[in-house]
Amino acid sequence: MRRRPDGFGQLLSAIMSQQVSVASAAAISKRLEDAGLIDESAVASATEEELRACGLSRQKIRYAGELARARIDYVALRQAETHHVIKTLTAVPGIGTWTAEIYAMFSLGRPDVFAPGDLALQIATQHLFELDARPSEKELRAIAKRWSPWQSVAARLLFAYYRTIKGREGL
């Protein structure tokens, strides 16, 4: 399976992608890259005005700074247990469980991670299993447990299925 890079830049991109369209997130990421604001030291020393010029909201400016100051040991995360990865990442303001699970799945290549809070996964599961209602995060987490130890594979298949039924890109 294809993997995304790991590290600060990927988590920054994930934060920028929260609650915005794929196109908006890509535009923000491009502006950050063009401004040279893609590593910890550059983001930590950037002014609020520089970050705002790239399209970041006040809240995302705060989260980007928190991530830059967190000084996460990304190399150590590669070897850490998944629960430790999620605990480490969610300790940083702006990184929730969904972001940590997506990072573990796509950047660290963990085979047994699922992000049940993802809307695309909820919709795809509802459609695939012909459920009357979209499963809640708690319900989808219980469903996904049955796919262990390959929950990430199931998630990737559901993401692909979502793109097919909706005719658009998800993750």
Short mmCIF file of N, CA and C in Angstrom, two decimals:
data_model
loop_
_atom_site.label_atom_id
_atom_site.label_comp_id
_atom_site.label_asym_id
_atom_site.label_seq_id
_atom_site.Cartn_x
_atom_site.Cartn_y
_atom_site.Cartn_z
N MET A 1 0.84 -1.18 0.00
CA MET A 1 0.00 0.00 0.00
C MET A 1 0.88 1.25 0.00
N ARG A 2 0.43 2.23 -0.73
CA ARG A 2 1.17 3.49 -0.77
C ARG A 2 1.10 4.16 0.60
N ARG A 3 2.22 4.78 0.95
CA ARG A 3 2.27 5.51 2.22
C ARG A 3 2.62 6.95 1.96
N ARG A 4 2.14 7.78 2.84
CA ARG A 4 2.53 9.19 2.83
C ARG A 4 3.80 9.31 3.66
N PRO A 5 4.51 10.41 3.51
CA PRO A 5 5.68 10.62 4.37
C PRO A 5 5.24 10.77 5.83
N ASP A 6 6.17 10.59 6.74
CA ASP A 6 5.86 10.87 8.13
C ASP A 6 6.57 12.15 8.52
N GLY A 7 6.32 12.60 9.73
CA GLY A 7 7.02 13.78 10.22
C GLY A 7 6.16 15.02 10.35
N PHE A 8 6.83 16.09 10.69
CA PHE A 8 6.16 17.37 10.96
C PHE A 8 5.30 17.84 9.80
N GLY A 9 5.85 17.82 8.60
CA GLY A 9 5.12 18.33 7.44
C GLY A 9 3.81 17.62 7.20
N GLN A 10 3.81 16.32 7.40
CA GLN A 10 2.58 15.55 7.19
C GLN A 10 1.53 15.88 8.24
N LEU A 11 1.96 16.04 9.49
CA LEU A 11 1.00 16.41 10.54
C LEU A 11 0.50 17.83 10.34
N LEU A 12 1.37 18.73 9.92
CA LEU A 12 0.94 20.09 9.63
C LEU A 12 -0.11 20.07 8.52
N SER A 13 0.14 19.28 7.50
CA SER A 13 -0.82 19.15 6.41
C SER A 13 -2.15 18.59 6.91
N ALA A 14 -2.09 17.63 7.80
CA ALA A 14 -3.32 17.04 8.35
C ALA A 14 -4.12 18.08 9.14
N ILE A 15 -3.43 18.90 9.90
CA ILE A 15 -4.12 19.96 10.65
C ILE A 15 -4.76 20.95 9.68
N MET A 16 -4.04 21.29 8.62
CA MET A 16 -4.57 22.24 7.63
C MET A 16 -5.78 21.66 6.91
N SER A 17 -5.87 20.33 6.83
CA SER A 17 -6.96 19.66 6.12
C SER A 17 -8.22 19.50 6.94
N GLN A 18 -8.13 19.76 8.24
CA GLN A 18 -9.29 19.55 9.11
C GLN A 18 -10.40 20.54 8.78
N GLN A 19 -11.58 19.99 8.53
CA GLN A 19 -12.81 20.75 8.34
C GLN A 19 -12.76 21.73 7.17
N VAL A 20 -11.98 21.40 6.14
CA VAL A 20 -11.99 22.18 4.90
C VAL A 20 -12.01 21.18 3.74
N SER A 21 -12.36 21.65 2.58
CA SER A 21 -12.40 20.77 1.40
C SER A 21 -10.99 20.34 1.03
N VAL A 22 -10.92 19.28 0.23
CA VAL A 22 -9.63 18.79 -0.25
C VAL A 22 -8.93 19.89 -1.05
N ALA A 23 -9.70 20.61 -1.88
CA ALA A 23 -9.12 21.68 -2.70
C ALA A 23 -8.57 22.82 -1.83
N SER A 24 -9.31 23.22 -0.80
CA SER A 24 -8.85 24.28 0.09
C SER A 24 -7.59 23.87 0.83
N ALA A 25 -7.57 22.63 1.32
CA ALA A 25 -6.39 22.14 2.03
C ALA A 25 -5.17 22.12 1.12
N ALA A 26 -5.36 21.71 -0.13
CA ALA A 26 -4.25 21.67 -1.08
C ALA A 26 -3.72 23.08 -1.36
N ALA A 27 -4.63 24.04 -1.46
CA ALA A 27 -4.22 25.43 -1.72
C ALA A 27 -3.43 25.99 -0.54
N ILE A 28 -3.90 25.73 0.68
CA ILE A 28 -3.19 26.19 1.87
C ILE A 28 -1.81 25.55 1.95
N SER A 29 -1.75 24.25 1.73
CA SER A 29 -0.46 23.54 1.78
C SER A 29 0.51 24.08 0.74
N LYS A 30 0.01 24.39 -0.44
CA LYS A 30 0.87 24.96 -1.51
C LYS A 30 1.41 26.32 -1.10
N ARG A 31 0.55 27.15 -0.50
CA ARG A 31 1.01 28.48 -0.06
C ARG A 31 2.04 28.35 1.06
N LEU A 32 1.84 27.41 1.98
CA LEU A 32 2.83 27.19 3.04
C LEU A 32 4.16 26.75 2.44
N GLU A 33 4.10 25.84 1.50
CA GLU A 33 5.32 25.36 0.85
C GLU A 33 6.02 26.50 0.10
N ASP A 34 5.27 27.27 -0.65
CA ASP A 34 5.84 28.39 -1.40
C ASP A 34 6.49 29.42 -0.47
N ALA A 35 5.93 29.56 0.74
CA ALA A 35 6.47 30.51 1.71
C ALA A 35 7.61 29.92 2.54
N GLY A 36 7.92 28.63 2.31
CA GLY A 36 8.99 27.98 3.06
C GLY A 36 8.60 27.65 4.48
N LEU A 37 7.31 27.52 4.73
CA LEU A 37 6.81 27.26 6.09
C LEU A 37 6.36 25.81 6.23
N ILE A 38 7.32 24.90 6.06
CA ILE A 38 6.97 23.49 6.11
C ILE A 38 7.80 22.68 7.10
N ASP A 39 8.67 23.35 7.84
CA ASP A 39 9.41 22.62 8.87
C ASP A 39 9.20 23.31 10.23
N GLU A 40 9.54 22.60 11.27
CA GLU A 40 9.27 23.07 12.63
C GLU A 40 9.85 24.44 12.92
N SER A 41 11.11 24.64 12.59
CA SER A 41 11.74 25.91 12.94
C SER A 41 11.13 27.07 12.17
N ALA A 42 10.81 26.87 10.90
CA ALA A 42 10.21 27.95 10.10
C ALA A 42 8.83 28.31 10.64
N VAL A 43 8.03 27.32 10.96
CA VAL A 43 6.68 27.58 11.49
C VAL A 43 6.77 28.22 12.87
N ALA A 44 7.68 27.73 13.70
CA ALA A 44 7.83 28.27 15.06
C ALA A 44 8.24 29.74 15.04
N SER A 45 9.02 30.13 14.04
CA SER A 45 9.48 31.52 13.99
C SER A 45 8.62 32.42 13.09
N ALA A 46 7.65 31.86 12.42
CA ALA A 46 6.79 32.64 11.53
C ALA A 46 5.87 33.56 12.34
N THR A 47 5.56 34.69 11.76
CA THR A 47 4.62 35.60 12.41
C THR A 47 3.19 35.17 12.09
N GLU A 48 2.28 35.66 12.90
CA GLU A 48 0.86 35.37 12.66
C GLU A 48 0.45 35.88 11.28
N GLU A 49 0.97 37.03 10.89
CA GLU A 49 0.64 37.61 9.58
C GLU A 49 1.13 36.72 8.44
N GLU A 50 2.33 36.16 8.58
CA GLU A 50 2.86 35.27 7.54
C GLU A 50 1.99 34.03 7.39
N LEU A 51 1.57 33.47 8.51
CA LEU A 51 0.73 32.28 8.47
C LEU A 51 -0.67 32.61 7.95
N ARG A 52 -1.20 33.74 8.36
CA ARG A 52 -2.52 34.16 7.88
C ARG A 52 -2.50 34.37 6.37
N ALA A 53 -1.40 34.91 5.85
CA ALA A 53 -1.26 35.14 4.40
C ALA A 53 -1.30 33.82 3.61
N CYS A 54 -0.99 32.74 4.27
CA CYS A 54 -1.06 31.41 3.63
C CYS A 54 -2.46 30.81 3.70
N GLY A 55 -3.36 31.49 4.41
CA GLY A 55 -4.74 31.02 4.48
C GLY A 55 -5.13 30.35 5.78
N LEU A 56 -4.26 30.43 6.79
CA LEU A 56 -4.58 29.80 8.07
C LEU A 56 -5.49 30.68 8.90
N SER A 57 -6.45 30.05 9.54
CA SER A 57 -7.33 30.75 10.48
C SER A 57 -6.57 30.97 11.77
N ARG A 58 -7.12 31.77 12.65
CA ARG A 58 -6.48 32.02 13.95
C ARG A 58 -6.25 30.69 14.69
N GLN A 59 -7.25 29.82 14.67
CA GLN A 59 -7.14 28.54 15.36
C GLN A 59 -6.04 27.67 14.74
N LYS A 60 -5.96 27.62 13.42
CA LYS A 60 -4.94 26.80 12.78
C LYS A 60 -3.55 27.39 12.96
N ILE A 61 -3.46 28.70 13.08
CA ILE A 61 -2.17 29.33 13.40
C ILE A 61 -1.71 28.84 14.77
N ARG A 62 -2.62 28.83 15.72
CA ARG A 62 -2.29 28.35 17.06
C ARG A 62 -1.85 26.89 17.02
N TYR A 63 -2.61 26.06 16.31
CA TYR A 63 -2.30 24.63 16.24
C TYR A 63 -0.96 24.38 15.54
N ALA A 64 -0.67 25.13 14.48
CA ALA A 64 0.61 24.97 13.79
C ALA A 64 1.76 25.31 14.74
N GLY A 65 1.60 26.37 15.51
CA GLY A 65 2.63 26.75 16.48
C GLY A 65 2.79 25.70 17.56
N GLU A 66 1.68 25.17 18.06
CA GLU A 66 1.75 24.12 19.08
C GLU A 66 2.49 22.89 18.56
N LEU A 67 2.21 22.51 17.31
CA LEU A 67 2.90 21.36 16.72
C LEU A 67 4.39 21.64 16.59
N ALA A 68 4.73 22.84 16.13
CA ALA A 68 6.15 23.19 15.97
C ALA A 68 6.89 23.18 17.30
N ARG A 69 6.22 23.63 18.36
CA ARG A 69 6.86 23.68 19.67
C ARG A 69 6.86 22.33 20.39
N ALA A 70 6.07 21.38 19.93
CA ALA A 70 5.95 20.07 20.60
C ALA A 70 7.23 19.25 20.48
N ARG A 71 8.01 19.50 19.45
CA ARG A 71 9.28 18.79 19.24
C ARG A 71 9.11 17.27 19.35
N ILE A 72 8.19 16.75 18.60
CA ILE A 72 7.91 15.31 18.59
C ILE A 72 9.09 14.57 17.97
N ASP A 73 9.45 13.45 18.53
CA ASP A 73 10.50 12.60 17.98
C ASP A 73 9.85 11.66 16.96
N TYR A 74 9.81 12.10 15.71
CA TYR A 74 9.13 11.35 14.66
C TYR A 74 9.80 10.02 14.36
N VAL A 75 11.10 9.98 14.49
CA VAL A 75 11.83 8.73 14.26
C VAL A 75 11.42 7.70 15.32
N ALA A 76 11.31 8.12 16.57
CA ALA A 76 10.90 7.20 17.64
C ALA A 76 9.46 6.72 17.43
N LEU A 77 8.61 7.57 16.88
CA LEU A 77 7.22 7.16 16.64
C LEU A 77 7.14 6.00 15.66
N ARG A 78 8.09 5.91 14.75
CA ARG A 78 8.07 4.82 13.77
C ARG A 78 8.12 3.45 14.45
N GLN A 79 8.80 3.38 15.60
CA GLN A 79 8.96 2.11 16.30
C GLN A 79 7.99 1.95 17.48
N ALA A 80 7.29 3.00 17.83
CA ALA A 80 6.42 2.97 19.01
C ALA A 80 5.15 2.18 18.75
N GLU A 81 4.58 1.67 19.82
CA GLU A 81 3.29 0.99 19.73
C GLU A 81 2.25 2.01 19.26
N THR A 82 1.26 1.54 18.53
CA THR A 82 0.25 2.43 17.97
C THR A 82 -0.46 3.25 19.04
N HIS A 83 -0.79 2.64 20.16
CA HIS A 83 -1.48 3.39 21.23
C HIS A 83 -0.59 4.52 21.75
N HIS A 84 0.73 4.31 21.76
CA HIS A 84 1.65 5.36 22.19
C HIS A 84 1.72 6.48 21.14
N VAL A 85 1.71 6.12 19.88
CA VAL A 85 1.69 7.12 18.81
C VAL A 85 0.47 8.02 18.97
N ILE A 86 -0.68 7.40 19.14
CA ILE A 86 -1.92 8.17 19.25
C ILE A 86 -1.91 9.03 20.51
N LYS A 87 -1.42 8.49 21.62
CA LYS A 87 -1.34 9.27 22.86
C LYS A 87 -0.38 10.45 22.71
N THR A 88 0.76 10.23 22.09
CA THR A 88 1.75 11.30 21.88
C THR A 88 1.17 12.40 21.01
N LEU A 89 0.56 12.02 19.91
CA LEU A 89 0.04 13.02 18.98
C LEU A 89 -1.15 13.78 19.54
N THR A 90 -2.06 13.09 20.20
CA THR A 90 -3.25 13.77 20.73
C THR A 90 -2.94 14.67 21.92
N ALA A 91 -1.73 14.59 22.45
CA ALA A 91 -1.33 15.50 23.52
C ALA A 91 -1.06 16.91 22.97
N VAL A 92 -0.92 17.01 21.65
CA VAL A 92 -0.66 18.30 21.00
C VAL A 92 -1.99 18.96 20.65
N PRO A 93 -2.24 20.17 21.14
CA PRO A 93 -3.50 20.85 20.77
C PRO A 93 -3.63 20.95 19.25
N GLY A 94 -4.81 20.60 18.76
CA GLY A 94 -5.06 20.63 17.33
C GLY A 94 -4.98 19.26 16.68
N ILE A 95 -4.46 18.29 17.41
CA ILE A 95 -4.39 16.92 16.89
C ILE A 95 -5.33 16.06 17.72
N GLY A 96 -6.39 15.63 17.07
CA GLY A 96 -7.36 14.77 17.73
C GLY A 96 -7.13 13.32 17.36
N THR A 97 -8.00 12.48 17.84
CA THR A 97 -7.88 11.05 17.59
C THR A 97 -7.91 10.73 16.10
N TRP A 98 -8.83 11.40 15.36
CA TRP A 98 -8.92 11.14 13.92
C TRP A 98 -7.58 11.42 13.25
N THR A 99 -6.98 12.56 13.51
CA THR A 99 -5.72 12.92 12.88
C THR A 99 -4.63 11.92 13.25
N ALA A 100 -4.56 11.55 14.51
CA ALA A 100 -3.55 10.60 14.97
C ALA A 100 -3.74 9.23 14.31
N GLU A 101 -4.99 8.79 14.19
CA GLU A 101 -5.25 7.49 13.56
C GLU A 101 -4.91 7.53 12.07
N ILE A 102 -5.27 8.61 11.39
CA ILE A 102 -4.95 8.74 9.97
C ILE A 102 -3.43 8.76 9.78
N TYR A 103 -2.72 9.46 10.64
CA TYR A 103 -1.26 9.51 10.57
C TYR A 103 -0.68 8.11 10.77
N ALA A 104 -1.15 7.39 11.78
CA ALA A 104 -0.64 6.04 12.04
C ALA A 104 -0.92 5.12 10.85
N MET A 105 -2.07 5.29 10.24
CA MET A 105 -2.46 4.45 9.12
C MET A 105 -1.66 4.77 7.86
N PHE A 106 -1.68 6.04 7.46
CA PHE A 106 -1.12 6.42 6.17
C PHE A 106 0.36 6.78 6.21
N SER A 107 0.86 7.34 7.30
CA SER A 107 2.27 7.75 7.35
C SER A 107 3.17 6.70 7.99
N LEU A 108 2.64 5.97 8.94
CA LEU A 108 3.44 4.95 9.60
C LEU A 108 3.14 3.54 9.09
N GLY A 109 2.11 3.42 8.27
CA GLY A 109 1.79 2.12 7.66
C GLY A 109 1.30 1.07 8.63
N ARG A 110 0.66 1.52 9.70
CA ARG A 110 0.16 0.55 10.68
C ARG A 110 -1.02 -0.22 10.08
N PRO A 111 -1.00 -1.54 10.17
CA PRO A 111 -2.04 -2.34 9.53
C PRO A 111 -3.35 -2.46 10.32
N ASP A 112 -3.31 -2.15 11.60
CA ASP A 112 -4.49 -2.40 12.42
C ASP A 112 -5.00 -1.12 13.10
N VAL A 113 -5.22 -0.09 12.28
CA VAL A 113 -5.74 1.19 12.77
C VAL A 113 -6.95 1.53 11.93
N PHE A 114 -7.94 2.11 12.55
CA PHE A 114 -9.16 2.52 11.85
C PHE A 114 -9.55 3.88 12.41
N ALA A 115 -10.10 4.73 11.57
CA ALA A 115 -10.50 6.08 12.00
C ALA A 115 -12.03 6.19 11.91
N PRO A 116 -12.73 5.64 12.89
CA PRO A 116 -14.20 5.59 12.80
C PRO A 116 -14.88 6.95 12.87
N GLY A 117 -14.16 7.98 13.21
CA GLY A 117 -14.74 9.32 13.22
C GLY A 117 -14.76 9.94 11.83
N ASP A 118 -14.21 9.26 10.83
CA ASP A 118 -14.15 9.79 9.48
C ASP A 118 -15.51 9.66 8.80
N LEU A 119 -16.00 10.76 8.29
CA LEU A 119 -17.31 10.79 7.65
C LEU A 119 -17.36 9.87 6.43
N ALA A 120 -16.32 9.86 5.62
CA ALA A 120 -16.30 8.99 4.44
C ALA A 120 -16.40 7.52 4.84
N LEU A 121 -15.70 7.12 5.89
CA LEU A 121 -15.78 5.73 6.35
C LEU A 121 -17.17 5.40 6.88
N GLN A 122 -17.78 6.34 7.57
CA GLN A 122 -19.13 6.13 8.07
C GLN A 122 -20.13 5.97 6.93
N ILE A 123 -20.04 6.85 5.94
CA ILE A 123 -20.97 6.80 4.80
C ILE A 123 -20.76 5.53 3.99
N ALA A 124 -19.49 5.19 3.72
CA ALA A 124 -19.21 3.98 2.94
C ALA A 124 -19.71 2.73 3.65
N THR A 125 -19.52 2.67 4.96
CA THR A 125 -20.00 1.52 5.73
C THR A 125 -21.52 1.44 5.69
N GLN A 126 -22.17 2.57 5.88
CA GLN A 126 -23.64 2.59 5.82
C GLN A 126 -24.12 2.08 4.46
N HIS A 127 -23.52 2.56 3.41
CA HIS A 127 -23.94 2.18 2.07
C HIS A 127 -23.63 0.71 1.78
N LEU A 128 -22.42 0.27 2.10
CA LEU A 128 -21.98 -1.09 1.80
C LEU A 128 -22.83 -2.13 2.54
N PHE A 129 -23.11 -1.85 3.80
CA PHE A 129 -23.86 -2.82 4.61
C PHE A 129 -25.36 -2.52 4.65
N GLU A 130 -25.78 -1.56 3.83
CA GLU A 130 -27.20 -1.20 3.71
C GLU A 130 -27.83 -0.92 5.08
N LEU A 131 -27.11 -0.11 5.88
CA LEU A 131 -27.61 0.26 7.20
C LEU A 131 -28.64 1.37 7.06
N ASP A 132 -29.61 1.40 7.94
CA ASP A 132 -30.64 2.44 7.90
C ASP A 132 -30.07 3.82 8.20
N ALA A 133 -29.06 3.86 9.06
CA ALA A 133 -28.47 5.14 9.46
C ALA A 133 -26.94 5.03 9.39
N ARG A 134 -26.33 6.17 9.26
CA ARG A 134 -24.87 6.22 9.27
C ARG A 134 -24.41 5.81 10.67
N PRO A 135 -23.45 4.87 10.75
CA PRO A 135 -22.99 4.45 12.09
C PRO A 135 -22.26 5.58 12.80
N SER A 136 -22.45 5.65 14.10
CA SER A 136 -21.72 6.62 14.91
C SER A 136 -20.26 6.17 15.00
N GLU A 137 -19.43 7.04 15.53
CA GLU A 137 -18.03 6.68 15.71
C GLU A 137 -17.91 5.44 16.59
N LYS A 138 -18.66 5.40 17.66
CA LYS A 138 -18.62 4.26 18.58
C LYS A 138 -19.09 2.98 17.88
N GLU A 139 -20.17 3.08 17.12
CA GLU A 139 -20.69 1.90 16.42
C GLU A 139 -19.70 1.42 15.35
N LEU A 140 -19.09 2.36 14.63
CA LEU A 140 -18.16 1.97 13.58
C LEU A 140 -16.88 1.39 14.18
N ARG A 141 -16.46 1.89 15.32
CA ARG A 141 -15.28 1.31 15.98
C ARG A 141 -15.55 -0.16 16.34
N ALA A 142 -16.76 -0.45 16.80
CA ALA A 142 -17.12 -1.84 17.14
C ALA A 142 -17.16 -2.71 15.89
N ILE A 143 -17.70 -2.19 14.80
CA ILE A 143 -17.73 -2.93 13.54
C ILE A 143 -16.30 -3.22 13.07
N ALA A 144 -15.45 -2.21 13.11
CA ALA A 144 -14.08 -2.33 12.61
C ALA A 144 -13.25 -3.31 13.42
N LYS A 145 -13.55 -3.48 14.68
CA LYS A 145 -12.79 -4.43 15.52
C LYS A 145 -12.82 -5.83 14.89
N ARG A 146 -13.90 -6.16 14.19
CA ARG A 146 -14.01 -7.48 13.56
C ARG A 146 -13.00 -7.66 12.43
N TRP A 147 -12.45 -6.56 11.93
CA TRP A 147 -11.50 -6.61 10.82
C TRP A 147 -10.06 -6.67 11.30
N SER A 148 -9.85 -6.69 12.61
CA SER A 148 -8.51 -6.75 13.17
C SER A 148 -7.90 -8.12 12.82
N PRO A 149 -6.66 -8.17 12.47
CA PRO A 149 -5.59 -7.19 12.58
C PRO A 149 -5.36 -6.38 11.30
N TRP A 150 -6.36 -6.27 10.45
CA TRP A 150 -6.21 -5.57 9.17
C TRP A 150 -7.20 -4.43 9.02
N GLN A 151 -7.44 -3.70 10.09
CA GLN A 151 -8.40 -2.60 10.03
C GLN A 151 -8.00 -1.51 9.03
N SER A 152 -6.70 -1.27 8.89
CA SER A 152 -6.25 -0.25 7.94
C SER A 152 -6.55 -0.65 6.51
N VAL A 153 -6.44 -1.92 6.22
CA VAL A 153 -6.77 -2.40 4.88
C VAL A 153 -8.26 -2.18 4.63
N ALA A 154 -9.09 -2.51 5.61
CA ALA A 154 -10.53 -2.29 5.48
C ALA A 154 -10.83 -0.80 5.28
N ALA A 155 -10.14 0.06 6.02
CA ALA A 155 -10.34 1.51 5.88
C ALA A 155 -9.99 1.97 4.47
N ARG A 156 -8.88 1.50 3.95
CA ARG A 156 -8.47 1.89 2.60
C ARG A 156 -9.49 1.42 1.56
N LEU A 157 -10.01 0.22 1.74
CA LEU A 157 -11.03 -0.27 0.82
C LEU A 157 -12.30 0.58 0.93
N LEU A 158 -12.67 0.94 2.14
CA LEU A 158 -13.86 1.78 2.32
C LEU A 158 -13.65 3.18 1.76
N PHE A 159 -12.44 3.73 1.88
CA PHE A 159 -12.15 5.04 1.27
C PHE A 159 -12.31 4.94 -0.26
N ALA A 160 -11.80 3.87 -0.84
CA ALA A 160 -11.92 3.67 -2.29
C ALA A 160 -13.39 3.50 -2.67
N TYR A 161 -14.12 2.76 -1.88
CA TYR A 161 -15.55 2.56 -2.13
C TYR A 161 -16.30 3.89 -2.03
N TYR A 162 -15.95 4.70 -1.06
CA TYR A 162 -16.58 6.02 -0.91
C TYR A 162 -16.37 6.85 -2.17
N ARG A 163 -15.14 6.87 -2.68
CA ARG A 163 -14.86 7.63 -3.90
C ARG A 163 -15.72 7.13 -5.05
N THR A 164 -15.94 5.83 -5.10
CA THR A 164 -16.75 5.25 -6.16
C THR A 164 -18.21 5.65 -6.03
N ILE A 165 -18.77 5.52 -4.84
CA ILE A 165 -20.20 5.82 -4.69
C ILE A 165 -20.50 7.31 -4.74
N LYS A 166 -19.54 8.12 -4.34
CA LYS A 166 -19.75 9.57 -4.35
C LYS A 166 -19.18 10.24 -5.59
N GLY A 167 -18.32 9.53 -6.30
CA GLY A 167 -17.73 10.11 -7.50
C GLY A 167 -16.81 11.28 -7.21
N ARG A 168 -16.15 11.24 -6.05
CA ARG A 168 -15.22 12.31 -5.70
C ARG A 168 -14.13 11.78 -4.79
N GLU A 169 -13.12 12.59 -4.60
CA GLU A 169 -11.98 12.22 -3.78
C GLU A 169 -12.29 12.37 -2.30
N GLY A 170 -11.79 11.44 -1.52
CA GLY A 170 -11.79 11.54 -0.06
C GLY A 170 -10.34 11.62 0.33
N LEU A 171 -9.92 10.78 1.26
CA LEU A 171 -8.50 10.72 1.62
C LEU A 171 -7.82 10.04 0.51
#
